[in-house]
Tab-separated table of C-alpha atoms in Angstrom:
chain	number	residue	atom	x	y	z
J	1	MET	CA	-9.029	-5.699	-7.542
J	2	GLN	CA	-12.458	-3.939	-8.566
J	3	ALA	CA	-16.129	-5.463	-7.268
J	4	GLU	CA	-19.582	-4.808	-7.211
J	5	VAL	CA	-21.277	-2.884	-4.741
J	6	ARG	CA	-24.681	-3.734	-4.225
J	7	PHE	CA	-28.166	-1.798	-2.513
J	8	ARG	CA	-30.439	-4.351	-1.300
J	9	GLY	CA	-28.909	-7.605	-3.200
J	10	SER	CA	-28.558	-5.674	-6.051
J	11	ALA	CA	-25.483	-4.459	-8.352
J	12	VAL	CA	-25.509	-0.625	-8.289
J	13	GLY	CA	-21.801	0.526	-9.344
J	14	ARG	CA	-18.332	0.033	-8.233
J	15	LEU	CA	-16.119	0.025	-6.430
J	16	GLU	CA	-11.783	-0.220	-7.272
J	17	TRP	CA	-9.488	-1.684	-4.094
J	18	LEU	CA	-6.315	-0.722	-5.011
J	19	PRO	CA	-3.718	-1.606	-2.499
J	20	ASP	CA	-0.717	0.587	-2.463
J	21	ALA	CA	2.300	0.571	0.538
J	22	TYR	CA	0.791	2.792	2.615
J	23	GLY	CA	-3.003	1.021	2.779
J	24	VAL	CA	-5.329	0.707	0.350
J	25	ARG	CA	-6.936	3.759	-2.478
J	26	ILE	CA	-11.058	3.326	-2.958
J	27	VAL	CA	-12.730	5.303	-5.696
J	28	LEU	CA	-16.568	4.108	-5.845
J	29	ASP	CA	-18.911	4.763	-8.492
J	30	CYS	CA	-22.962	4.404	-7.671
J	31	ALA	CA	-26.327	5.051	-9.206
J	32	ILE	CA	-28.294	6.714	-6.848
J	33	PRO	CA	-30.468	4.665	-5.544
J	34	CYS	CA	-32.984	5.767	-3.402
J	35	GLY	CA	-32.792	9.486	-1.130
J	36	LEU	CA	-31.370	7.762	1.585
J	37	LEU	CA	-27.846	8.890	2.967
J	38	LEU	CA	-25.865	5.797	2.571
J	39	ARG	CA	-22.593	4.723	3.476
J	40	CYS	CA	-20.476	2.258	1.714
J	41	TYR	CA	-19.140	-0.755	4.010
J	42	ALA	CA	-17.089	-3.886	3.652
J	43	ALA	CA	-17.358	-7.395	4.577
J	44	ALA	CA	-15.594	-10.053	4.659
J	45	ASP	CA	-16.180	-14.211	6.208
J	46	GLY	CA	-15.323	-13.406	9.445
J	47	ALA	CA	-14.888	-10.346	10.348
J	48	LYS	CA	-16.734	-7.288	11.165
J	49	PRO	CA	-17.809	-5.662	8.001
J	50	LEU	CA	-15.565	-2.279	7.590
J	51	LEU	CA	-16.712	1.173	7.070
J	52	VAL	CA	-15.310	2.423	3.554
J	53	GLY	CA	-16.908	5.781	4.034
J	54	LEU	CA	-19.953	8.767	3.040
J	55	PRO	CA	-20.370	8.742	-0.562
J	56	GLU	CA	-21.284	12.195	-2.188
J	57	PRO	CA	-23.754	12.631	-4.378
J	58	VAL	CA	-21.958	14.173	-7.537
J	59	GLY	CA	-23.363	14.779	-11.307
J	60	GLY	CA	-26.629	12.056	-10.310
J	61	ARG	CA	-24.086	9.261	-9.116
J	62	LEU	CA	-22.705	8.337	-6.013
J	63	ARG	CA	-18.948	9.144	-5.424
J	64	LEU	CA	-16.225	8.222	-3.454
J	65	THR	CA	-12.954	8.216	-3.627
J	66	ARG	CA	-9.897	7.794	-0.110
J	67	HIS	CA	-7.016	6.146	1.182
J	68	LEU	CA	-7.517	3.267	3.706
J	69	SER	CA	-4.150	3.574	6.580
J	70	ARG	CA	-2.442	-0.012	6.957
J	71	GLU	CA	-3.249	0.422	10.997
J	72	THR	CA	-7.134	1.362	9.926
J	73	LEU	CA	-7.418	-1.857	7.961
J	74	LYS	CA	-5.716	-4.130	10.879
J	75	ALA	CA	-7.222	-2.306	13.373
J	76	ALA	CA	-10.616	-3.429	11.316
J	77	GLY	CA	-9.044	-7.179	10.836
J	78	TYR	CA	-8.170	-6.677	7.596
J	79	ALA	CA	-4.918	-6.548	6.870
J	80	ASP	CA	-4.426	-9.627	5.346
J	81	ARG	CA	-7.748	-10.290	3.830
J	82	LEU	CA	-9.710	-8.912	0.919
J	83	PRO	CA	-13.524	-7.962	1.605
J	84	SER	CA	-16.069	-10.651	-0.040
J	85	ASP	CA	-18.301	-8.072	-0.093
J	86	PHE	CA	-19.037	-4.475	-0.729
J	87	TYR	CA	-22.509	-2.730	-0.387
J	88	LEU	CA	-24.504	0.626	0.567
J	89	SER	CA	-26.858	0.867	3.591
J	90	ALA	CA	-28.357	3.856	5.459
J	91	GLY	CA	-29.436	1.840	8.486
J	92	GLY	CA	-25.489	1.136	9.956
J	93	GLU	CA	-23.817	-2.238	9.527
J	94	GLU	CA	-25.709	-4.809	8.573
J	95	GLU	CA	-24.376	-7.879	8.524
J	96	GLY	CA	-22.275	-9.078	5.776
J	97	GLY	CA	-25.127	-6.024	3.813
J	98	ARG	CA	-27.220	-8.914	4.263
J	99	GLN	CA	-30.139	-7.766	5.949
J	100	SER	CA	-33.898	-9.973	5.189
J	101	VAL	CA	-36.817	-8.361	3.235
J	102	SER	CA	-38.766	-8.116	6.194
J	103	GLN	CA	-36.556	-5.965	8.068
J	104	GLN	CA	-36.148	-3.501	5.151
J	105	ASP	CA	-39.671	-2.754	4.583
J	106	ALA	CA	-40.423	-2.519	8.186
J	107	SER	CA	-37.953	-0.146	8.336
J	108	GLU	CA	-38.998	1.910	5.626
J	109	GLN	CA	-42.770	1.752	6.098
J	110	ALA	CA	-44.151	5.145	5.849
J	111	PRO	CA	-46.087	5.518	9.276
J	112	PRO	CA	-50.045	6.340	9.889
J	113	PRO	CA	-51.414	9.267	7.836
J	114	ASP	CA	-52.274	10.997	11.396
J	115	ALA	CA	-48.622	10.651	12.405
J	116	ARG	CA	-47.306	11.789	9.782
J	117	GLN	CA	-49.332	14.719	9.875
J	118	THR	CA	-48.034	15.737	13.772
J	119	GLU	CA	-44.618	14.726	11.771
J	120	ARG	CA	-44.658	17.388	8.837
J	121	GLN	CA	-43.969	19.865	11.078
J	122	LEU	CA	-40.297	18.403	11.670
J	123	TRP	CA	-39.721	18.239	8.313
J	124	THR	CA	-37.359	20.428	6.788
J	125	GLY	CA	-37.814	19.685	2.803
J	126	ASP	CA	-34.213	18.222	2.961
J	127	VAL	CA	-33.771	14.839	1.649
J	128	VAL	CA	-31.012	14.005	3.740
J	129	LEU	CA	-31.729	15.628	7.451
J	130	ASP	CA	-35.985	14.660	7.343
J	131	SER	CA	-34.229	10.886	6.737
J	132	LEU	CA	-31.883	10.974	9.774
J	133	VAL	CA	-35.312	12.639	11.433
J	134	GLU	CA	-37.990	10.035	10.263
J	135	ARG	CA	-34.787	7.037	11.398
J	136	GLY	CA	-34.753	9.079	15.153
J	137	GLU	CA	-31.216	9.541	14.408
J	138	LEU	CA	-31.447	13.371	14.922
J	139	LYS	CA	-33.543	14.639	17.214
J	140	ALA	CA	-36.513	17.573	15.882
J	141	GLU	CA	-38.598	20.089	17.965
J	142	ALA	CA	-40.685	22.799	16.617
J	143	ALA	CA	-40.927	25.976	17.808
J	144	GLU	CA	-42.246	29.128	16.530
J	145	GLY	CA	-41.721	28.260	12.856
J	146	THR	CA	-38.036	26.722	13.688
J	147	LEU	CA	-37.119	23.417	13.458
J	148	CYS	CA	-34.476	22.516	16.204
J	149	LEU	CA	-32.148	19.351	15.537
J	150	ARG	CA	-29.902	17.834	17.053
J	151	CYS	CA	-27.692	15.190	18.415
J	152	PRO	CA	-25.091	14.471	19.538
J	153	PHE	CA	-21.189	15.797	19.720
J	154	ALA	CA	-17.536	14.948	20.251
J	155	PRO	CA	-14.603	17.083	18.773
J	156	ASP	CA	-12.822	13.624	17.701
J	157	ARG	CA	-15.556	12.225	15.873
J	158	PRO	CA	-18.112	12.249	13.022
J	159	PHE	CA	-21.493	13.526	13.523
J	160	LEU	CA	-24.570	13.259	12.021
J	161	LEU	CA	-24.450	17.309	10.972
J	162	ALA	CA	-21.569	17.545	9.689
J	163	PRO	CA	-22.391	17.736	5.621
J	164	ALA	CA	-24.036	21.584	7.604
J	165	PHE	CA	-21.417	21.943	10.302
J	166	VAL	CA	-20.745	25.277	8.805
J	167	LEU	CA	-24.511	26.037	10.604
J	168	CYS	CA	-25.021	24.685	13.373
J	169	THR	CA	-23.660	25.539	16.934
J	170	VAL	CA	-22.587	23.056	19.950
J	171	GLU	CA	-24.579	23.466	23.222
J	172	ASN	CA	-23.768	21.287	25.717
J	173	GLY	CA	-22.404	18.186	23.845
J	174	GLU	CA	-24.694	18.536	21.170
J	175	ALA	CA	-24.746	19.448	17.692
J	176	VAL	CA	-27.322	21.780	17.440
J	177	LEU	CA	-28.945	23.514	14.101
J	178	ARG	CA	-31.693	25.749	14.352
J	179	TRP	CA	-33.973	25.400	10.507
J	180	THR	CA	-36.006	28.321	9.824
J	181	LYS	CA	-39.144	27.598	8.048
J	182	LYS	CA	-39.719	28.774	5.185
J	183	ASP	CA	-43.295	28.809	5.316
J	184	ALA	CA	-42.696	31.075	8.918
J	185	ALA	CA	-41.217	33.228	7.119
J	186	GLY	CA	-42.841	33.341	4.937
J	187	LYS	CA	-45.407	34.150	7.101
J	188	ALA	CA	-44.038	36.340	9.161
J	189	ALA	CA	-42.687	38.740	6.146
J	190	SER	CA	-46.374	39.180	5.080
J	191	GLU	CA	-47.073	40.541	8.836
J	192	GLU	CA	-44.730	42.690	8.731
J	193	ILE	CA	-45.818	44.984	4.754
J	194	THR	CA	-49.653	44.679	6.500
């Protein structure tokens, strides 16, 4: 089966849902509709949305190829039904991918100018990390030119800092990424020279 993939009501790409003896093979190809970290979901009437996966930006497009086992489909309620809707979401599972426009707009409104100024010290410059900090999904604190990002961590579960896992440490049940700001590094380097 081939289906359209939507983001906020607009078609952004295609998904192939290819059943096999072990479950289903999924191939996703979409335009990149925004700078947020997006997940792909499948929905069917009467079933909870199914997380298909986290597409990866490749060659200016979002792409994902993965296999979902029969056990995974059965546990999610999709053993005997085909999804009727596929969508991308930045804010978690949306019921059927149909979040109201007012909710979307409210979640994307820019903070007031003075709040933006205070938050600017908590920006990494990385689009994905900054969007997670802005949405409050990552804890961020600045100290002496270093930004410390934290999120819950369990070895058997996905975690928000997984794309940067090689730079993370685990402390008290949290994944921790210490990000040295370029401004601070440049300032420190210039102080050493003089």
